[in-house]
Amino acid sequence: MRRAAALCVGLLGAARPAQADPSGATAPEATPDGSEPGETIVVTGSRAPETRRGAVVRTTVITRDEITRSGAGNLADLLEQQAGLQLVRGLRGANLSLQGMSPDHVLVLIDGQRVAGRVDGAIDLSRIPTGGVEQVEIVRGPASTLYGADAMGGVINIITAQPPRGPALSSSAELGAPLTAAATSSAGLPLPLGPTGGHAHASVGRGASRWGQRFGASAQQLPAFDLDPGDVATSADAQAQLELTGQVWHRPNEAQRWTLRGSALRRRAQGVDSAETGAVYDRRHLTETVGLSLGPTLRLGADTQLQITSWTSFFRDQYLLDQRGATAEDAYQDTRDLWTELDLQLDHAAGPSHLLTAGLEGAREALWTDRLAGGQADRLRGAAFAQHTFRPAAAPRLSTAAGLRLDHDTQFGQALSPKVAIKLDATSALALRLSGGWGYKAPDFKDLYIRFANPTANYAVEGNPALRPERALGANLAADWFGPRGLALGLEGYGQRVTGLIQPALTSAASAGQAARYSYVNVAEAITAGAQADARARPAPWAWGQAGLSYGWTVDRAEGRPLANRPTWMATASAGLERPAAGPALDARLGFVGARPLYEDDDGDGVEDTVIAPSTLNLDARLRWRWPGGGAVWLGAENLLNAGDAVASPLRPRQLVVGASGGLPRLQRTQPSP
């Protein structure tokens, strides 16, 4: 897929593509959009490689250096440090909300392929380790034209590191110990985890002119903690996780390249719940995921390439609730999800400024779980999409991308999703972007058929088979300015009007011996709108900084109130001092999430009451020592202000971390493929 990147960038700039080296990385050269040579390549906004500054659709990139500097061991902790991204943490893990849209409207990809294993409609980002990640790309706003259902709010694409040229080995490890007693109150959990947690990663690879391979292993261990000493319940589960990954590519000739990828993940989680009746429950999760993909990239001449990818993934989640001293409310749920997909994408350069992209997708999803009425459900999905990208060579450059997608769902029929994006390079330093399009999302199996009871919180949830698909019309307007000394300023505004938004609703209040009952309904209309400002700079070779501020406004037009769990204000800031190339480095990060409304029937009168979740302010700091070749050791503290609470924001309490990384030699950096 590295050759795919080289070819598509070449198709946009000239009749002949840039040639790739044996590892798939392209040599720096003049780019077709006027960006600096060697700039980061992105693929998510257009499904074709383009430079980050030249992308028609605004794309946020988290680089490998930024991932290393953050110290995050999983994707949830990494994204929590980004401006405008809201992490929603709960018993089912950590999910991401974008621009006021809920986590089940955000599509999560790994190397362009959908991540399987949605639980309650969303992907748990805390189960995705960062050890083998080369960069993360974030596209905000409706992306259904290119990616179909589940992309109404945006797309997160995780680009993994590719096999290097020649042999390479890299490794890292970090341990964390609590600085407060709350983190050790695990109520006698049988999972053999003490108060110390951590994560580790190792990878080995080798590349040559025709072959390349890379294999990696990541492990993570986190202790449980309790933010409310007044009960025996844990605020977060103890976790132990292991992931194995592998990738092999083969280039039999200059016209084709085959890539095989595989991954396997196993995670155990355990916690303790308590009910108002005094009952205590032990809760256990076992999550297992296996994925495999295979496909070629074929050059069909100097101006055309075809990409074929077949992939499948299997996800299993076992949930056990064991009431201490009784069996009446014991529960066991086994959820299995099988996703199989075949994708074809054709890219053709029609002259030096036009790129035509067209594709077909076919997928089958099958779900087996006790949580569904009937125990099993499956559906077939198919789609055809096309996009035309125009990028003139003469200044001022007005680049455009227009696309259309037709989705077919065996349960809900057809849906058209058009989108148009425009980018104006007003000057060499100022870029203006405008995009707008339709979003589409069919109801999840969870929304339609779920049956779930939570005796610890005294409620039950039932699906609604009469739900309709959601549709959204959204627009994003952004301006980016690039100045001297690495200074970059960005401003983005957005708005979406959603019809048929699926939301939980109280159907009957709790009563004596009867739990409160919830279901899902289509909201007649909901609106999300807001703005985000971000800045980054490197005023000196030894100093850097970045900051972001976002404002969001939402309304449920039927209820006349804001959508639940959406904060009005969020902010992030980070800064660091470092000696170039090697030596000491000091950095700190600050994150703020404003107050947000929650709706619960606390008094049992059948009417939901408004509860305001308090704001949180999180501060991390880290001191590192780096040596030539990429190795480092570090000492840091996380959540220095001890932010969080047991109900609305179960953040891990203040802790001390130590870690080290190294390699022989460091893995060669490569550019992502679509």
XYZ file of C-alpha atoms in Angstrom:
674
model
C 0.000 0.000 0.000
C 2.992 2.271 0.144
C 3.072 2.076 -3.654
C -0.569 3.165 -3.611
C 0.468 6.330 -1.808
C 3.301 6.979 -4.232
C 1.098 6.387 -7.257
C -1.866 8.521 -6.170
C 0.301 11.476 -5.207
C 2.033 11.116 -8.544
C -1.306 10.910 -10.378
C -2.285 14.258 -8.949
C 0.967 15.933 -9.910
C 2.236 14.384 -13.123
C 1.611 11.687 -15.669
C 4.097 9.345 -14.031
C 4.013 8.397 -10.317
C 6.889 8.843 -7.928
C 8.926 5.689 -7.522
C 8.926 3.945 -4.163
C 11.898 2.421 -2.415
C 11.769 -1.204 -1.241
C 10.093 -0.216 2.019
C 7.352 1.630 0.187
C 8.428 5.129 1.266
C 8.755 7.799 -1.413
C 11.691 10.143 -1.728
C 10.979 13.825 -0.978
C 10.044 15.780 -4.084
C 7.960 18.752 -5.130
C 4.309 18.135 -4.246
C 1.405 18.930 -6.583
C -0.333 21.205 -4.074
C 2.554 23.524 -3.282
C 3.320 22.001 0.115
C 6.818 21.519 1.444
C 8.694 18.409 0.226
C 8.634 15.528 2.686
C 5.434 16.727 4.375
C 3.157 14.194 6.077
C 0.894 12.252 3.722
C -2.756 11.669 4.730
C -5.355 9.425 3.142
C -8.558 9.604 5.182
C -10.258 12.751 3.881
C -10.296 11.656 0.234
C -9.394 7.921 0.314
C -6.346 8.875 -1.756
C -2.916 10.037 -0.566
C -2.338 13.794 -0.383
C -0.207 16.073 1.750
C -1.711 17.289 4.982
C -1.506 20.967 3.955
C -2.792 20.181 0.467
C -5.755 18.038 1.554
C -9.101 19.349 0.299
C -10.799 18.114 3.501
C -9.208 19.331 6.745
C -7.395 16.468 8.460
C -5.839 16.458 11.920
C -2.742 14.262 12.249
C -1.122 12.856 15.380
C 2.405 11.824 14.393
C 4.574 9.070 15.854
C 6.715 11.663 17.640
C 3.594 13.155 19.248
C 2.375 9.700 20.263
C 5.731 8.975 21.922
C 5.787 12.359 23.624
C 2.239 11.875 24.972
C 3.085 8.681 26.856
C -0.363 7.279 26.021
C -0.523 3.483 26.029
C -3.890 3.229 24.263
C -5.897 5.224 21.746
C -8.375 6.563 24.300
C -5.658 8.216 26.395
C -4.067 9.625 23.233
C -7.232 11.180 21.771
C -8.210 12.639 25.133
C -5.302 15.079 24.685
C -6.632 16.440 21.362
C -8.678 19.619 20.979
C -12.414 19.182 20.403
C -12.484 15.433 21.117
C -14.640 14.194 23.987
C -13.931 10.805 25.570
C -17.011 9.158 27.070
C -15.918 6.618 29.696
C -18.160 3.962 31.199
C -18.429 0.298 32.153
C -18.098 -0.707 28.484
C -14.867 1.234 27.970
C -13.950 4.603 26.422
C -15.791 5.937 23.365
C -15.272 9.090 21.299
C -17.737 11.904 20.553
C -17.044 14.324 17.664
C -18.691 17.704 17.050
C -21.684 16.907 19.245
C -22.356 13.528 17.631
C -22.456 10.453 19.865
C -19.782 7.701 19.738
C -21.882 5.423 17.526
C -21.678 8.112 14.799
C -17.854 8.005 14.712
C -16.243 5.436 12.413
C -12.966 3.927 13.666
C -10.593 2.422 11.083
C -7.233 0.673 11.248
C -5.323 1.081 7.982
C -8.587 2.051 6.298
C -10.508 -0.999 7.535
C -13.405 -0.856 9.955
C -12.659 -1.938 13.539
C -15.026 -4.714 14.582
C -16.495 -5.212 18.027
C -18.934 -2.385 18.688
C -20.378 -2.784 22.175
C -23.556 -0.786 22.793
C -23.020 0.736 19.338
C -19.489 2.134 19.864
C -15.849 1.030 19.769
C -13.933 0.869 23.044
C -10.808 2.872 22.183
C -8.988 1.817 25.338
C -8.494 -1.661 23.823
C -6.422 -0.287 20.902
C -2.734 0.022 21.938
C -0.528 2.768 20.473
C 2.733 0.816 20.396
C 2.552 -0.105 16.691
C 0.792 3.060 15.499
C 2.661 5.317 13.046
C 0.092 8.125 12.960
C -3.597 8.827 13.623
C -5.762 10.835 11.215
C -8.958 12.606 12.313
C -11.597 13.922 9.906
C -14.442 15.838 11.535
C -17.933 16.145 10.083
C -20.068 13.934 7.812
C -17.978 11.408 5.876
C -20.723 9.035 4.736
C -20.025 9.751 1.054
C -16.726 7.887 1.234
C -17.223 5.607 4.228
C -20.966 4.955 4.483
C -22.895 4.358 7.679
C -21.388 5.140 11.105
C -19.388 8.121 9.724
C -21.954 10.889 10.313
C -19.817 12.500 12.996
C -16.389 11.821 11.524
C -13.647 9.249 11.008
C -10.638 8.135 13.064
C -8.069 6.279 10.941
C -5.191 4.536 12.728
C -2.180 4.054 10.455
C 0.130 1.283 11.642
C 3.897 1.246 11.165
C 5.073 -0.549 8.026
C 7.891 -3.073 7.534
C 11.233 -1.232 7.297
C 14.059 -1.739 4.835
C 16.621 -4.005 6.443
C 16.303 -5.480 9.968
C 14.834 -3.386 12.790
C 13.786 -3.812 16.403
C 11.924 -1.389 18.648
C 10.534 -1.658 22.172
C 9.051 0.446 24.948
C 7.689 -0.096 28.451
C 6.077 2.034 31.143
C 4.947 1.406 34.729
C 2.541 3.515 36.757
C 2.062 3.557 40.539
C -0.793 5.401 42.318
C -0.066 8.427 44.463
C -3.422 8.180 46.231
C -5.065 5.374 48.191
C -8.186 5.456 45.974
C -6.392 3.572 43.219
C -5.732 0.515 45.393
C -9.238 -0.050 46.725
C -10.150 -2.956 44.476
C -12.427 -4.804 46.891
C -10.620 -8.111 46.666
C -10.718 -8.566 42.900
C -9.573 -12.059 41.886
C -7.702 -10.718 38.843
C -4.002 -10.834 39.871
C -3.271 -7.139 39.492
C -1.661 -5.111 42.212
C -1.753 -1.332 42.486
C 0.891 -0.959 39.767
C -0.128 -0.844 36.094
C 1.697 -0.311 32.856
C 2.063 -1.079 29.177
C 4.792 -2.517 26.950
C 5.350 -2.919 23.210
C 7.936 -4.668 21.049
C 8.215 -5.070 17.286
C 10.632 -6.644 14.849
C 10.734 -6.234 11.093
C 12.785 -6.663 7.986
C 12.382 -5.440 4.419
C 14.064 -6.120 1.084
C 13.427 -5.265 -2.565
C 10.609 -7.807 -2.980
C 9.549 -8.801 0.539
C 8.925 -7.160 3.878
C 7.496 -8.248 7.208
C 6.807 -6.765 10.613
C 5.531 -8.448 13.796
C 4.615 -6.813 17.068
C 3.275 -7.521 20.554
C 1.638 -5.107 23.008
C 0.628 -5.725 26.617
C -1.264 -3.500 29.034
C -2.163 -3.911 32.686
C -4.273 -1.470 34.699
C -5.404 -1.779 38.323
C -8.950 -1.046 39.445
C -9.619 2.075 41.489
C -12.422 3.436 43.669
C -13.239 7.160 43.852
C -16.072 6.671 46.379
C -14.819 5.050 49.608
C -18.402 5.003 50.901
C -19.171 1.782 49.007
C -17.330 -1.313 47.820
C -17.909 -0.640 44.116
C -14.971 0.137 41.853
C -15.007 3.259 39.687
C -12.999 1.541 36.932
C -12.178 -2.058 36.152
C -8.872 -3.856 36.554
C -7.650 -4.795 33.074
C -5.065 -7.086 31.504
C -4.608 -7.052 27.732
C -2.374 -8.673 25.104
C -2.318 -7.913 21.358
C -0.296 -9.588 18.583
C 0.030 -8.064 15.099
C 1.733 -9.060 11.880
C 2.149 -7.758 8.361
C 3.812 -9.243 5.280
C 4.073 -7.667 1.831
C 5.341 -9.059 -1.439
C 6.032 -7.256 -4.712
C 6.432 -9.888 -7.449
C 6.942 -7.189 -10.103
C 6.709 -3.431 -10.607
C 2.981 -3.601 -11.407
C 1.648 -5.241 -8.259
C 2.117 -5.478 -4.529
C 0.314 -7.862 -2.176
C -0.220 -7.149 1.514
C -1.309 -9.570 4.247
C -2.221 -8.252 7.701
C -3.348 -10.036 10.832
C -4.066 -9.208 14.466
C -5.331 -10.899 17.627
C -6.324 -9.271 20.915
C -7.397 -10.650 24.289
C -8.474 -8.497 27.232
C -9.746 -9.364 30.690
C -11.536 -6.788 32.844
C -12.995 -7.113 36.342
C -14.852 -4.752 38.626
C -17.306 -4.574 41.509
C -20.793 -3.020 41.498
C -23.199 -2.296 44.325
C -26.930 -1.559 44.409
C -29.038 0.668 46.661
C -30.466 -2.506 48.210
C -26.996 -3.337 49.547
C -26.361 -6.164 47.101
C -22.806 -6.493 45.785
C -21.920 -7.858 42.360
C -18.647 -9.047 40.845
C -18.461 -8.106 37.157
C -16.108 -9.740 34.637
C -15.438 -9.125 30.944
C -13.453 -11.224 28.507
C -12.958 -9.606 25.070
C -11.310 -11.385 22.131
C -10.768 -10.049 18.597
C -9.150 -11.639 15.539
C -8.711 -9.895 12.164
C -7.194 -10.826 8.806
C -6.923 -8.921 5.512
C -5.371 -9.705 2.128
C -5.267 -7.818 -1.129
C -3.201 -6.483 -4.010
C -2.522 -3.009 -5.339
C -2.281 -3.237 -9.139
C -0.852 -0.654 -11.535
C -2.940 -0.714 -14.714
C -0.736 1.676 -16.641
C 1.006 4.942 -15.836
C -2.220 6.716 -14.829
C -4.387 4.037 -13.211
C -4.287 1.737 -10.219
C -6.711 -0.767 -8.721
C -6.821 -1.699 -5.065
C -8.596 -4.886 -3.914
C -8.954 -5.707 -0.239
C -10.733 -8.652 1.346
C -10.902 -8.785 5.102
C -12.716 -10.388 7.964
C -12.788 -9.841 11.714
C -14.340 -11.746 14.578
C -15.152 -10.191 17.939
C -16.336 -11.936 21.099
C -17.322 -10.299 24.389
C -18.276 -12.395 27.426
C -19.906 -10.586 30.348
C -20.527 -12.185 33.749
C -22.389 -10.577 36.654
C -22.163 -12.595 39.878
C -24.153 -11.463 42.921
C -22.324 -12.155 46.156
C -24.261 -14.458 48.494
C -27.133 -15.038 46.045
C -27.875 -16.242 42.512
C -31.203 -14.573 41.654
C -29.595 -11.714 39.719
C -26.613 -13.546 38.259
C -26.240 -12.975 34.521
C -24.036 -14.191 31.688
C -24.004 -12.642 28.205
C -22.024 -13.886 25.230
C -21.771 -11.520 22.241
C -20.155 -12.586 18.959
C -19.784 -10.355 15.924
C -18.464 -11.477 12.519
C -17.751 -8.871 9.837
C -16.665 -9.844 6.307
C -16.015 -7.298 3.544
C -14.664 -7.020 0.013
C -13.601 -3.576 -1.295
C -12.491 -2.436 -4.747
C -11.143 1.054 -5.460
C -10.005 2.382 -8.830
C -7.956 5.604 -9.135
C -7.371 7.207 -12.529
C -5.522 10.421 -13.363
C -7.236 12.283 -16.210
C -4.528 14.809 -16.938
C -2.228 16.514 -14.452
C -4.988 18.089 -12.326
C -7.837 15.565 -12.236
C -8.134 12.391 -10.172
C -11.158 10.116 -10.533
C -11.842 7.654 -7.712
C -14.557 5.006 -7.834
C -15.256 1.975 -5.716
C -17.538 -0.887 -4.771
C -18.027 -2.345 -1.285
C -19.868 -5.409 -0.094
C -20.141 -6.502 3.533
C -21.963 -8.962 5.748
C -22.351 -8.558 9.494
C -23.621 -11.346 11.720
C -24.277 -10.953 15.441
C -25.020 -13.635 18.014
C -25.894 -12.532 21.546
C -28.324 -13.180 24.388
C -28.895 -9.424 24.427
C -30.857 -9.610 21.162
C -34.442 -10.789 20.934
C -34.116 -14.061 19.036
C -30.408 -14.323 19.828
C -29.144 -13.708 16.277
C -29.256 -11.066 13.550
C -27.452 -10.481 10.285
C -27.530 -8.025 7.413
C -25.895 -7.411 4.077
C -24.569 -4.041 2.985
C -23.419 -2.881 -0.410
C -22.250 0.452 -1.744
C -20.958 2.192 -4.839
C -19.138 5.522 -4.636
C -17.364 7.920 -6.945
C -15.364 11.106 -6.413
C -13.675 13.636 -8.652
C -10.773 15.694 -7.279
C -9.557 18.763 -9.136
C -6.316 20.462 -8.164
C -5.034 23.186 -10.546
C -1.336 23.782 -10.974
C -1.609 27.575 -11.283
C -2.040 29.947 -8.333
C -4.315 30.948 -6.722
C -5.257 27.298 -6.334
C -8.954 26.468 -5.970
C -9.147 22.719 -5.384
C -12.415 20.813 -5.302
C -13.664 17.339 -4.478
C -17.185 16.184 -5.309
C -18.506 12.734 -4.522
C -21.640 10.620 -4.406
C -22.360 7.344 -2.651
C -25.250 4.896 -2.945
C -25.694 2.587 0.053
C -27.919 -0.470 0.101
C -28.948 -2.239 3.292
C -31.015 -5.416 3.116
C -33.042 -4.197 6.077
C -33.460 -0.493 5.270
C -33.111 -0.121 1.501
C -31.125 2.544 -0.353
C -29.702 5.929 0.597
C -27.810 8.559 -1.423
C -25.061 10.598 0.272
C -23.486 13.434 -1.760
C -20.634 15.682 -0.589
C -18.721 18.667 -1.951
C -15.463 20.107 -0.586
C -13.575 23.230 -1.677
C -10.103 24.412 -0.710
C -8.754 27.844 -1.617
C -5.064 28.614 -1.180
C -5.652 32.341 -0.693
C -1.912 32.863 -0.176
C 1.063 30.572 0.254
C 0.391 30.673 4.005
C -3.440 30.813 4.190
C -5.814 27.998 3.222
C -9.621 28.200 3.381
C -11.784 25.075 3.313
C -15.526 24.543 2.977
C -17.237 21.166 2.880
C -20.811 20.014 3.098
C -22.678 16.779 2.651
C -25.271 14.305 3.768
C -24.737 11.672 6.425
C -26.564 8.370 6.741
C -26.759 5.745 9.463
C -29.006 2.717 9.705
C -29.958 1.586 13.231
C -27.524 -0.791 14.910
C -28.590 -4.241 16.010
C -28.347 -2.881 19.536
C -30.888 -0.139 18.810
C -33.294 -2.590 17.191
C -33.163 -5.748 19.285
C -31.237 -5.257 22.529
C -32.478 -6.759 25.790
C -30.370 -5.762 28.755
C -30.933 -5.468 32.488
C -28.641 -3.769 35.000
C -29.808 -4.686 38.499
C -27.051 -2.628 40.120
C -28.560 0.579 38.666
C -32.178 -0.721 38.658
C -32.925 -0.262 34.958
C -33.531 -2.325 31.834
C -33.204 -1.514 28.121
C -35.245 -2.917 25.235
C -34.665 -2.284 21.537
C -37.188 -0.772 19.147
C -37.646 -2.699 15.848
C -39.641 0.235 14.424
C -36.637 2.591 14.302
C -35.824 4.443 11.066
C -32.385 5.359 9.652
C -30.844 8.653 10.698
C -30.024 11.343 8.129
C -27.857 14.423 8.622
C -27.002 17.498 6.588
C -23.781 19.106 7.760
C -21.194 21.697 6.804
C -17.683 22.602 7.978
C -15.837 25.856 7.352
C -12.141 26.116 8.260
C -9.175 28.457 7.892
C -5.525 27.496 8.441
C -2.584 29.888 8.505
C 1.064 28.806 8.532
C 3.677 31.246 9.751
C 7.360 31.274 10.663
C 8.978 29.139 13.363
C 6.446 26.360 12.999
C 3.524 28.637 13.887
C 0.176 27.291 12.675
C -3.249 28.739 13.521
C -6.547 27.036 12.731
C -10.213 27.968 13.076
C -13.109 25.662 12.229
C -16.870 26.012 12.512
C -19.452 23.305 11.986
C -23.175 22.662 11.985
C -25.359 19.594 11.503
C -29.090 19.105 11.290
C -30.024 15.516 12.100
C -33.437 14.016 11.430
C -34.438 10.778 13.100
C -31.545 10.913 15.598
C -31.704 7.756 17.716
C -31.638 8.479 21.446
C -32.483 6.498 24.614
C -35.814 7.399 26.223
C -37.544 6.469 29.462
C -40.643 4.359 28.727
C -41.715 3.443 32.275
C -40.582 4.620 35.693
C -39.148 2.390 38.396
C -41.617 1.082 40.952
C -41.652 -1.396 43.811
C -40.062 -4.570 42.478
C -39.869 -3.146 38.948
C -36.820 -1.562 37.312
C -37.036 1.564 35.188
C -37.378 0.680 31.506
C -35.710 2.468 28.608
C -35.897 2.055 24.856
C -34.683 3.897 21.740
C -36.671 6.439 19.740
C -36.125 8.594 16.653
C -35.900 12.248 17.682
C -37.785 14.364 15.148
C -34.871 16.769 14.794
C -31.622 17.601 16.542
C -29.022 20.270 15.799
C -25.339 20.392 16.693
C -23.159 23.427 16.029
C -19.928 24.891 17.293
C -16.438 26.159 16.626
C -12.858 25.202 17.380
C -9.633 27.206 17.453
C -6.198 25.610 17.639
C -2.598 26.786 17.510
C 0.853 25.245 17.497
C 4.341 26.704 17.371
C 8.021 25.908 17.739
C 9.538 29.301 18.567
C 12.975 27.744 19.026
C 14.572 24.375 18.274
C 14.321 23.591 21.964
C 10.728 24.749 22.635
C 7.288 23.783 21.313
C 3.658 24.317 22.278
C 0.099 23.746 21.104
C -3.378 24.600 22.377
C -7.005 24.225 21.385
C -10.373 25.591 22.486
C -13.784 24.321 21.345
C -17.363 25.466 21.871
C -20.367 23.243 21.207
C -24.115 23.817 21.174
C -26.748 21.107 20.783
C -30.525 20.947 20.998
C -33.126 18.198 20.906
C -35.925 20.040 19.102
C -38.591 17.586 20.346
C -37.682 17.948 24.043
C -36.435 21.534 23.851
C -33.236 20.747 25.734
C -29.518 20.098 24.994
C -28.468 16.612 23.984
C -27.218 14.551 26.911
C -23.549 14.429 27.921
C -22.325 17.158 25.529
C -20.104 19.784 27.176
C -20.311 23.389 26.019
C -16.584 24.108 26.426
C -13.477 21.976 26.062
C -9.814 23.005 25.976
C -6.367 21.424 25.724
C -2.850 22.841 26.015
C 0.606 21.276 25.949
C 4.134 22.644 25.900
C 7.657 21.349 26.161
C 11.333 22.137 26.325
C 13.791 19.734 24.727
C 17.344 19.582 23.584
C 17.360 18.820 19.837
C 18.097 15.215 18.806
C 19.173 13.991 22.249
C 19.382 14.990 25.893
C 16.769 16.182 28.394
C 13.158 17.045 27.547
C 10.330 18.336 29.744
C 6.680 18.550 28.676
C 3.304 19.139 30.289
C -0.322 18.748 29.153
C -3.529 20.326 30.423
C -7.061 19.207 29.521
C -10.403 20.807 30.424
C -13.899 19.378 29.858
C -16.780 21.648 30.823
C -19.986 20.817 32.645
C -22.554 18.787 30.716
C -26.185 17.758 31.275
C -27.354 14.229 32.071
C -30.987 13.112 32.237
C -32.126 10.562 34.828
C -35.343 9.679 36.615
C -33.916 9.884 40.124
C -37.200 10.174 42.028
C -39.161 7.501 40.107
C -41.960 9.820 38.957
C -41.573 8.902 35.274
C -40.056 12.277 34.374
C -36.357 12.622 33.634
C -34.537 15.097 35.880
C -31.554 17.146 34.732
C -28.263 16.384 36.478
C -25.218 18.545 35.702
C -21.962 16.601 35.509
C -19.159 18.813 36.864
C -16.247 20.043 34.772
C -12.811 18.422 35.009
C -9.260 19.800 34.745
C -6.479 17.286 34.129
C -2.718 18.004 34.298
C 0.136 15.665 33.276
C 3.901 16.288 33.297
C 6.866 14.252 32.091
C 10.681 14.514 32.201
C 12.561 12.490 29.542
C 16.168 11.813 28.665
C 16.778 10.829 25.032
C 19.886 9.400 23.436
C 20.907 9.225 19.753
C 19.102 6.499 17.827
C 15.687 7.096 19.384
C 16.021 5.559 22.859
C 14.701 7.344 25.938
C 13.903 7.012 29.634
C 11.308 9.101 31.436
C 9.684 9.945 34.739
C 6.287 11.599 34.961
C 3.077 12.216 36.866
C -0.450 11.904 35.495
C -3.630 13.616 36.712
C -1.679 15.802 39.099
C -4.865 17.691 40.067
C -6.678 14.420 40.858
C -9.602 15.322 38.601
C -12.661 13.103 38.212
C -15.530 11.675 40.236
C -17.085 8.265 40.741
C -20.247 8.899 38.684
C -19.750 11.234 35.720
C -15.968 11.319 35.183
C -14.187 8.179 36.463
C -10.647 9.340 35.676
C -7.683 7.357 36.957
C -6.341 9.040 40.123
C -2.977 10.775 40.399
C -0.113 8.398 39.614
C 3.640 8.312 39.056
C 4.967 6.735 35.829
C 8.425 5.569 34.752
C 9.375 4.165 31.357
C 12.007 3.432 28.725
C 12.172 2.850 24.971
C 14.815 1.851 22.458
C 15.531 0.109 19.186
C 18.214 -1.499 16.987
C 17.898 0.459 14.790
C 14.763 2.587 15.048
C 11.995 1.608 12.650
C 12.130 3.628 9.449
C 9.284 6.142 9.126
C 6.998 5.559 6.169
C 3.914 7.252 4.792
C 0.404 5.822 5.249
C -1.555 3.971 2.616
C -5.258 4.252 1.931
